[in-house]
mmCIF file of C-alpha atoms in Angstrom:
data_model
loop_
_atom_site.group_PDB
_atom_site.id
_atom_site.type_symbol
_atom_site.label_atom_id
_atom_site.label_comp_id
_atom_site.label_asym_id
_atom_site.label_seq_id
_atom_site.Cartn_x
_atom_site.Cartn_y
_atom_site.Cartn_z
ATOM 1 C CA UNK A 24 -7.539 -12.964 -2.185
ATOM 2 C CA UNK A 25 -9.197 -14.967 0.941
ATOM 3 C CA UNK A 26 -11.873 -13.198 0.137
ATOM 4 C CA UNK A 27 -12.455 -12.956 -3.482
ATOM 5 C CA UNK A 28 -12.601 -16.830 -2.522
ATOM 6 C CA UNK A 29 -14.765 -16.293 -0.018
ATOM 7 C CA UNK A 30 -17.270 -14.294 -1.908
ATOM 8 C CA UNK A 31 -17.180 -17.180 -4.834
ATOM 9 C CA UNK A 32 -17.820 -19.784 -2.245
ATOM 10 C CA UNK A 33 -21.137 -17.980 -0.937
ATOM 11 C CA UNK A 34 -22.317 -17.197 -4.156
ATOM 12 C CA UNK A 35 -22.084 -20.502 -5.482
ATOM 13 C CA UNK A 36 -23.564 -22.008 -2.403
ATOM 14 C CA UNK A 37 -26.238 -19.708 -2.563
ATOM 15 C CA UNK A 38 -26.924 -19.840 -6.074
ATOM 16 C CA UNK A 39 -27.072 -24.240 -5.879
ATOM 17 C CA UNK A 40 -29.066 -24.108 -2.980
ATOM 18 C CA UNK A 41 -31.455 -21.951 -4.694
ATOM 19 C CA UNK A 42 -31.472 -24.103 -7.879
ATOM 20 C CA UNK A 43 -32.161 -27.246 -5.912
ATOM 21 C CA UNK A 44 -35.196 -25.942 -3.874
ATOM 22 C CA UNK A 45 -36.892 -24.734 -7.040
ATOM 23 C CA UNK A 46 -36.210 -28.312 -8.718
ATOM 24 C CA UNK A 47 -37.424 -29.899 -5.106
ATOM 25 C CA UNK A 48 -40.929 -27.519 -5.069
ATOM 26 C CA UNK A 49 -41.674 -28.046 -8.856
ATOM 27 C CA UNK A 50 -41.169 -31.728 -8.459
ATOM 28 C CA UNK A 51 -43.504 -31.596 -5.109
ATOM 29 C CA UNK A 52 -46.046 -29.590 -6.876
ATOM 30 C CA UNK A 53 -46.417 -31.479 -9.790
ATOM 31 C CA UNK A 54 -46.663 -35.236 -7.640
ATOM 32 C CA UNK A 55 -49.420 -33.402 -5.554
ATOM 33 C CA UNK A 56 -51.439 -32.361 -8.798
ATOM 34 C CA UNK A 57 -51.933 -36.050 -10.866
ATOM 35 C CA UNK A 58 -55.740 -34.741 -11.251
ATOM 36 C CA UNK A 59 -54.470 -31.811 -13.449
ATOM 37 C CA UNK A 60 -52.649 -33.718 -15.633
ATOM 38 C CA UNK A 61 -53.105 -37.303 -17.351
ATOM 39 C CA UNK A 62 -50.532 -39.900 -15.966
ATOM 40 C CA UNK A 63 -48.490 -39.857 -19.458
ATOM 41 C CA UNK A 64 -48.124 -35.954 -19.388
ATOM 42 C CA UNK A 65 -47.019 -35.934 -15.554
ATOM 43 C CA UNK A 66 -44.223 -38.210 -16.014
ATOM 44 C CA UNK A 67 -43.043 -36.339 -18.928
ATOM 45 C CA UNK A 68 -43.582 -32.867 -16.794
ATOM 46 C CA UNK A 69 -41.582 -34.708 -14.218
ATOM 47 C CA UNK A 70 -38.390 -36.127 -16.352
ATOM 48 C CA UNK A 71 -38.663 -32.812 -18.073
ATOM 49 C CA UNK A 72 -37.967 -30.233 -14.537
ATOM 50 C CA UNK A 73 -35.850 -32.544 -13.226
ATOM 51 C CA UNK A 74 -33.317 -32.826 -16.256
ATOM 52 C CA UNK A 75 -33.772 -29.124 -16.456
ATOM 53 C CA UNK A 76 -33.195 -28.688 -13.364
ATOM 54 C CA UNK A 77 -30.056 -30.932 -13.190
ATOM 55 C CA UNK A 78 -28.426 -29.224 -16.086
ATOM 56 C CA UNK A 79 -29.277 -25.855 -14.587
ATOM 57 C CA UNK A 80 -26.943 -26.868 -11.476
ATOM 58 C CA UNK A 81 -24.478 -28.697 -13.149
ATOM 59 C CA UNK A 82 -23.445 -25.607 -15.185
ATOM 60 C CA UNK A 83 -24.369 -23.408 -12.089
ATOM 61 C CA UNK A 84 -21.434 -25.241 -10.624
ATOM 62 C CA UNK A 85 -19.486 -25.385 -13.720
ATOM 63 C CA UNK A 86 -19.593 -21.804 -13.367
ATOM 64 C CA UNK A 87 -18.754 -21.673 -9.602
ATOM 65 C CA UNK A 88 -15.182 -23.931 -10.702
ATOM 66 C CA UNK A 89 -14.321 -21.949 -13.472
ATOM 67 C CA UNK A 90 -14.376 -18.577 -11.327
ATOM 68 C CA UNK A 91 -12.501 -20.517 -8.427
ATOM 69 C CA UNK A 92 -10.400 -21.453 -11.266
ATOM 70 C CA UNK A 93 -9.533 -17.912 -12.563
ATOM 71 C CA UNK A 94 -9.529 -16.323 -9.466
ATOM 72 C CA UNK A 95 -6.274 -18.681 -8.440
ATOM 73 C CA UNK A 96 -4.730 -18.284 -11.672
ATOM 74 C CA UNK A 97 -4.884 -14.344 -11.359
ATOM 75 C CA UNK A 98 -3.506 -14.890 -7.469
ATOM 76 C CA UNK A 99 -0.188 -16.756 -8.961
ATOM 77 C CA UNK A 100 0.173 -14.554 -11.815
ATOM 78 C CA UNK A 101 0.139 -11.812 -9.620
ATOM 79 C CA UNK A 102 2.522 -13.817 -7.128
ATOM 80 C CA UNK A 103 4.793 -14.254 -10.202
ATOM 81 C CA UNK A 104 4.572 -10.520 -11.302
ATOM 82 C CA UNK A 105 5.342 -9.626 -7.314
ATOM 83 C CA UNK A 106 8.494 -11.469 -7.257
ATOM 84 C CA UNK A 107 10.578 -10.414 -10.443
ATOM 85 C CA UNK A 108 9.071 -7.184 -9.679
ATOM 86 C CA UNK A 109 10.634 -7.692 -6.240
ATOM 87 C CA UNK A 110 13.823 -8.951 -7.759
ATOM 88 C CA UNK A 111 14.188 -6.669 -10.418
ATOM 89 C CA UNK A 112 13.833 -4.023 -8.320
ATOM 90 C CA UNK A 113 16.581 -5.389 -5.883
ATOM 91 C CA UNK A 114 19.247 -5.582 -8.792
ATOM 92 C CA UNK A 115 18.430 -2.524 -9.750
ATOM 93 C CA UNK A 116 19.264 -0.845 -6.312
ATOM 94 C CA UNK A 117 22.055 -2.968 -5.912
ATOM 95 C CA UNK A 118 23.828 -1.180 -9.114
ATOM 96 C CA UNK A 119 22.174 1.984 -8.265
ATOM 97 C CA UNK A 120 24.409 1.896 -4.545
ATOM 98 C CA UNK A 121 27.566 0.732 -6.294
ATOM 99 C CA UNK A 122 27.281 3.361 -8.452
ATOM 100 C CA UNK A 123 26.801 6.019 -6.448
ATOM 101 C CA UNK A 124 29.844 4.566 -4.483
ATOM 102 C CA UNK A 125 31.803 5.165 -7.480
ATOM 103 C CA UNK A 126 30.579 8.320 -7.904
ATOM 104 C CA UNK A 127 31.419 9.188 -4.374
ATOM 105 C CA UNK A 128 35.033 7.481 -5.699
ATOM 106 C CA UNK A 129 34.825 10.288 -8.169
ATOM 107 C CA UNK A 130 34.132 13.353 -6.638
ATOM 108 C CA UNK A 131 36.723 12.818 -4.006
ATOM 109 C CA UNK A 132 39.325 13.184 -7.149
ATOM 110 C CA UNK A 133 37.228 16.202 -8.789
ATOM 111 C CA UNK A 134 35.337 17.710 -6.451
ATOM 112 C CA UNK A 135 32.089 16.400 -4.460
ATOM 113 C CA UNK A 136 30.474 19.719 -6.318
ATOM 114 C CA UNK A 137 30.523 18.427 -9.513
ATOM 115 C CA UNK A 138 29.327 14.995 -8.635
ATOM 116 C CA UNK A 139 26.591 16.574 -6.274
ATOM 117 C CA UNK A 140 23.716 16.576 -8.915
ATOM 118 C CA UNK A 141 24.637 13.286 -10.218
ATOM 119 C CA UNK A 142 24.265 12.000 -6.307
ATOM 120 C CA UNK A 143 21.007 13.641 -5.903
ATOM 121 C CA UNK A 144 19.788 11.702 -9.596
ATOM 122 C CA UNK A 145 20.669 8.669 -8.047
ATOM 123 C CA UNK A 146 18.795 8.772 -4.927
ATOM 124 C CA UNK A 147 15.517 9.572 -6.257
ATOM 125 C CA UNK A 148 15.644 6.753 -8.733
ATOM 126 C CA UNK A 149 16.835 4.679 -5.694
ATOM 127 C CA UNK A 150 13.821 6.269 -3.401
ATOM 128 C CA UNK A 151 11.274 5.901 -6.290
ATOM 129 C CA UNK A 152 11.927 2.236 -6.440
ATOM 130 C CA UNK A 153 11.736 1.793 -3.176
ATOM 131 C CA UNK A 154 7.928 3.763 -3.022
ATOM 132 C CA UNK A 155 7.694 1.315 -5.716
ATOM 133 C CA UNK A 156 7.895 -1.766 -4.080
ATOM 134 C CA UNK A 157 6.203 -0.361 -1.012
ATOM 135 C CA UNK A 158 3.254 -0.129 -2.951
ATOM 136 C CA UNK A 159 3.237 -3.907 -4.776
ATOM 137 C CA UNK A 160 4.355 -5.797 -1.185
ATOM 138 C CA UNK A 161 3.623 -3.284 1.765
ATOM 139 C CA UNK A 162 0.264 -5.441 2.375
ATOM 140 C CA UNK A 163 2.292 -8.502 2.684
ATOM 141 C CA UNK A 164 5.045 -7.070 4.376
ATOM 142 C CA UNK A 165 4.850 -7.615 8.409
ATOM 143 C CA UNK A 166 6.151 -4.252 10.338
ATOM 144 C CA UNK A 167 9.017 -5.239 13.153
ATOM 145 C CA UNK A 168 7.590 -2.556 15.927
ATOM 146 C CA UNK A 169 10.929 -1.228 17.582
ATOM 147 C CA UNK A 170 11.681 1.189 20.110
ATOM 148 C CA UNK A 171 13.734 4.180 18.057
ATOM 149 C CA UNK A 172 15.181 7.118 19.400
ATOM 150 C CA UNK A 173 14.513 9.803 17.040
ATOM 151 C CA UNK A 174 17.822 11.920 17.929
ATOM 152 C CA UNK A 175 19.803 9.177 16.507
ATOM 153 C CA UNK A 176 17.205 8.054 13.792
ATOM 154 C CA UNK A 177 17.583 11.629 12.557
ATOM 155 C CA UNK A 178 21.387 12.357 12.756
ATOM 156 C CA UNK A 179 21.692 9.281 10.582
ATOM 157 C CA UNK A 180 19.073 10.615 8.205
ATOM 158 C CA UNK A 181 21.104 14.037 8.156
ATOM 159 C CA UNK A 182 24.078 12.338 7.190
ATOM 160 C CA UNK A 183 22.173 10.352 4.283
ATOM 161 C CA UNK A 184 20.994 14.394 2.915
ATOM 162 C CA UNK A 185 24.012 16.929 3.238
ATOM 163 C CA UNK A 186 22.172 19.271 1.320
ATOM 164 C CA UNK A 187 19.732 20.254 4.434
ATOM 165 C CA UNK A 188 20.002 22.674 7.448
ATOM 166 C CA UNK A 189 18.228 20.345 9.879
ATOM 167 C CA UNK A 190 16.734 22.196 13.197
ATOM 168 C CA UNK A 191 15.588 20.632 15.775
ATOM 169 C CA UNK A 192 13.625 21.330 18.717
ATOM 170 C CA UNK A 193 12.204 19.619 21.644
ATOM 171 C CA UNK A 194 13.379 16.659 24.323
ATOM 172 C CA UNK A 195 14.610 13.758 23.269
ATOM 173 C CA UNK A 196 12.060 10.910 22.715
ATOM 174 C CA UNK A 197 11.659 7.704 21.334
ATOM 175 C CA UNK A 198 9.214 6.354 19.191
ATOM 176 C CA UNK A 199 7.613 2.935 19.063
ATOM 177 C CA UNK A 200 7.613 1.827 15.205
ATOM 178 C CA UNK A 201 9.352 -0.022 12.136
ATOM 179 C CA UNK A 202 12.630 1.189 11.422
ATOM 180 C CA UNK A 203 12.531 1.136 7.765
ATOM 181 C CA UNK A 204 8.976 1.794 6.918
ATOM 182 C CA UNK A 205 9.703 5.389 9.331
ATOM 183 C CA UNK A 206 12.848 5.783 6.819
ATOM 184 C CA UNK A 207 10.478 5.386 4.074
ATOM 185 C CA UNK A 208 8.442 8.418 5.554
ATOM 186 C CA UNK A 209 11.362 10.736 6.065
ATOM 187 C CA UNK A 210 13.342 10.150 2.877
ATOM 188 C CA UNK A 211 10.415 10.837 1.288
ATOM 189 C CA UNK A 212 9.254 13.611 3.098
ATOM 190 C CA UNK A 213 12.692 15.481 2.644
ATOM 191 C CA UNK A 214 12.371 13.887 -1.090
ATOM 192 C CA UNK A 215 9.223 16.033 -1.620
ATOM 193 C CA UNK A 216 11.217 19.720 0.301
ATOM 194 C CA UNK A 217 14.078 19.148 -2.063
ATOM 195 C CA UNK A 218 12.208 18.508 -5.342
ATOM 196 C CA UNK A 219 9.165 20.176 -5.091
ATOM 197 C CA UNK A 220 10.042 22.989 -2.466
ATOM 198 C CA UNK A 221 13.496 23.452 -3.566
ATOM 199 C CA UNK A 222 14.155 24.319 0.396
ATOM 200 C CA UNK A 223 16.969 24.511 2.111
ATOM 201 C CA UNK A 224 16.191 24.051 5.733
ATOM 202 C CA UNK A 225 13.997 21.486 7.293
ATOM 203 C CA UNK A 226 12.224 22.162 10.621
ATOM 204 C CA UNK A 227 11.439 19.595 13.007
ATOM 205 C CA UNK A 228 9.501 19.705 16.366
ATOM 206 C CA UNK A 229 9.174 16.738 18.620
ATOM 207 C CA UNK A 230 6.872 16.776 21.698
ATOM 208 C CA UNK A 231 4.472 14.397 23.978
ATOM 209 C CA UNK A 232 0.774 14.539 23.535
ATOM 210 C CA UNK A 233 -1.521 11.894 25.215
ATOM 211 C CA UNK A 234 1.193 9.325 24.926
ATOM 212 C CA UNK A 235 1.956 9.794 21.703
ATOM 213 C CA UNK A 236 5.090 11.473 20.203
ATOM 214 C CA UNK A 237 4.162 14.956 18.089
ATOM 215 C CA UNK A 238 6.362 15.406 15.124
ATOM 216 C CA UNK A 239 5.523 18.458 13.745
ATOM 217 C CA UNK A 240 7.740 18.613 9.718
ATOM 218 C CA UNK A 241 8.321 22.086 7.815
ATOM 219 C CA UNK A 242 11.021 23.778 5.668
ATOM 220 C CA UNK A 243 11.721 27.145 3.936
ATOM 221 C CA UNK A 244 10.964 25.631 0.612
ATOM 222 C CA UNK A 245 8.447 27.195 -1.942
ATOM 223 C CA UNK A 246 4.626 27.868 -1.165
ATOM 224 C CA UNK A 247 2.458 25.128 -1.418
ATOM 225 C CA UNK A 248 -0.530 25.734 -3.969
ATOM 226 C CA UNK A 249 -2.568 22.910 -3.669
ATOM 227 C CA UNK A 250 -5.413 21.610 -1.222
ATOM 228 C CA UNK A 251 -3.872 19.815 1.526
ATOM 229 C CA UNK A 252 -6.841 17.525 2.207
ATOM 230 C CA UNK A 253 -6.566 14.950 -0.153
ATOM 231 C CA UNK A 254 -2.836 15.134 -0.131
ATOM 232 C CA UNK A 255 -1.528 11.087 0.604
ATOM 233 C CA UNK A 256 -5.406 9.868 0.164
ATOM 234 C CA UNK A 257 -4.641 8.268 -3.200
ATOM 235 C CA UNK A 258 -1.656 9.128 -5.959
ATOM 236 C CA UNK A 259 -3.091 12.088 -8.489
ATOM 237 C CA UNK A 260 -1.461 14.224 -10.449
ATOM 238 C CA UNK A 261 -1.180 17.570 -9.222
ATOM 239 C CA UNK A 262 0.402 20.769 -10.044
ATOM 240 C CA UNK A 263 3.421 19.711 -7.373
ATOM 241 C CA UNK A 264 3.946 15.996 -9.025
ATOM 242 C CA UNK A 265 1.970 12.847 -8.728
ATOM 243 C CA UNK A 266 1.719 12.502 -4.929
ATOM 244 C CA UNK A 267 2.994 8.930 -4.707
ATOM 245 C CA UNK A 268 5.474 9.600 -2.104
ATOM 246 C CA UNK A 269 2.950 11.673 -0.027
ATOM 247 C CA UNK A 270 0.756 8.539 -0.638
ATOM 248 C CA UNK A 271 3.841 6.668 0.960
ATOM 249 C CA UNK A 272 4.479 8.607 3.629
ATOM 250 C CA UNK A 273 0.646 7.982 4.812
ATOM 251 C CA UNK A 274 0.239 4.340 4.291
ATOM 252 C CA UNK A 275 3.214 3.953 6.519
ATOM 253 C CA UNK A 276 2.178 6.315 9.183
ATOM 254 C CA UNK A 277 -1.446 4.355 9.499
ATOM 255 C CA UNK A 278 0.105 1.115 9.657
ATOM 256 C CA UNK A 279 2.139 1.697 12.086
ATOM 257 C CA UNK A 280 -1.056 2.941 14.026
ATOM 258 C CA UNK A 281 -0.256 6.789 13.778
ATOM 259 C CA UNK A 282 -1.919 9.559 12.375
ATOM 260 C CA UNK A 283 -0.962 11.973 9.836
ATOM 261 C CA UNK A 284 -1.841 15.487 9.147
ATOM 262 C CA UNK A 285 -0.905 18.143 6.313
ATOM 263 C CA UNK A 286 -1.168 21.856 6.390
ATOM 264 C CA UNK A 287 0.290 24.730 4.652
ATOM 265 C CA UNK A 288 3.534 26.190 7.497
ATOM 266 C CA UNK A 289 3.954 29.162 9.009
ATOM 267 C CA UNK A 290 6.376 30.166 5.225
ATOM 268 C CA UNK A 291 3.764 28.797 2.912
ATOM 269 C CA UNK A 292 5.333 25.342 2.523
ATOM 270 C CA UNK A 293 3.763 22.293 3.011
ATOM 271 C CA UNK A 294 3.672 21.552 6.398
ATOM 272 C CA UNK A 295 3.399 17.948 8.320
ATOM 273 C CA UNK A 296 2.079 16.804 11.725
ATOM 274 C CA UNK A 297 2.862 13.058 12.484
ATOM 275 C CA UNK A 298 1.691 11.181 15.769
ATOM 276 C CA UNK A 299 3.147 7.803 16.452
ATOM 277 C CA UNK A 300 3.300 5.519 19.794
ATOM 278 C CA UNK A 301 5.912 6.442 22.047
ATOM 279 C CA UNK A 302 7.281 9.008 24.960
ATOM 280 C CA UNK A 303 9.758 11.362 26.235
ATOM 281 C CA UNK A 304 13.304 9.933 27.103
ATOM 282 C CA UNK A 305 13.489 10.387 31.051
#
């Protein structure tokens, strides 16, 4: 918004300071040209450009206000639609967890099998409203860079989706980024092998290259079909889904300075390469 403001200020600035050097080199021109004219007509030339040329500036600035003026009133409305959005979408998870605690209550007296699909329901709404509000406050929201071992980071993520197989490979290493937004990636990343892959087990690699940490993500899931280049670029609708948790996943990654990479894996999947600050536990 600083700079919508910015750009209004310049223009406006511009625009006056334009308007008041033609008034200024009419009115010189016509005081250094009295032969041209008779006295009567040069005074009447004169009151005539400069009223002209004060209206033209006063409603060049009138202008200049009233887009100042708009321009704040769509920055609170949007503040306003950010924070019930915010809210709403707090509530909503709020019920969503003490529901699926109850549901949890529930399968322990019928079976967790029967439950299981009602489980998975719940934590995609609960992982689309979080991509949700990622994507109306992630600008404004400031990362808390933390050291993070991934071993751990990943056991607890394991626990959080029963329904993988999770390999992995490599040393142990920690990586140097904000704990939820790197939650954010993974959920959705095993989000898009369950949905859209329908896989069962999720590969992971973790190595060192040129200080960074190399997490390389795969599964057994269905071939992939579509171009991997554009994948996480912007949100489109595809033949897998609409890409908004891919779109996630990489808005994440590049603010936490990383880089990401897609590919099609060694079983046709879609396949992930992730580089983030960090090292090898010694």
């Amino acid at each position: 918004m600083r700079f919508v403001f910015t750009l209004i200020s310049f223009w406006l600035t511009f625009v006056l300071s334009l308007a008041g050097w033609w008034l200024y080199f009419g009115m010189s021109i016509l005081s250094k040209a009295p032969e041209l004219l008779a006295q009567d007509d040069l005074v009447r030339h004169q009151k005539m450009l400069f009223q002209e040329g004060c209206v033209l500036m006063v409603f060049l600035l009138g202008g200049g206000l009233g887009l100042f003026y708009f321009a704040y009133r769509m920055h609170k409305e949007k503040i306003v639609k950010e924070k019930f959005f915010a809210s709403f979408t707090h509530d909503l998870k709020t019920a969503l967890f003490r529901l699926q605690l109850q549901i949890e209550k529930i399968g322990q007296d019928v079976g967790e099998e029967k439950v299981s699909p009602v489980l998975v329901q719940t934590r995609k709404i609960h992982l689309d409203l979080e991509n949700g509000l990622d994507s109306t406050i992630g600008n404004k929201k400031e990362l808390y860079i933390e050291k993070i071992d991934m071993n751990n980071f990943l056991s607890e993520l394991h626990a959080q989706w029963p329904e993988f197989h999770i390999k992995l490979q490599g040393k142990p290493a920690h990586v140097l980024a904000d704990k939820k937004a790197l939650h954010s990636v993974f959920k959705n990343l095993l989000h898009n092998s369950f949905f859209h892959g329908e896989a069962g087990q999720i590969f992971i690699s973790i190595n060192e290259e040129k200080k960074n940490i190399k997490i390389e993500y795969s599964d057994n899931g269905n071939p992939f079909k579509g171009d991997v280049d554009n994948l996480g670029v912007v949100p489109q609708q595809s033949i897998e889904g609409s890409g908004f948790g891919l779109y996630i996943i990489r808005y994440w990654v590049e603010k936490m300075n990383g880089l990401i990479q897609f590919n099609h894996s060694d079983s046709g999947g879609l396949g992930v390469q992730i580089y983030l600050p960090g090292g090898l536990e010694l």
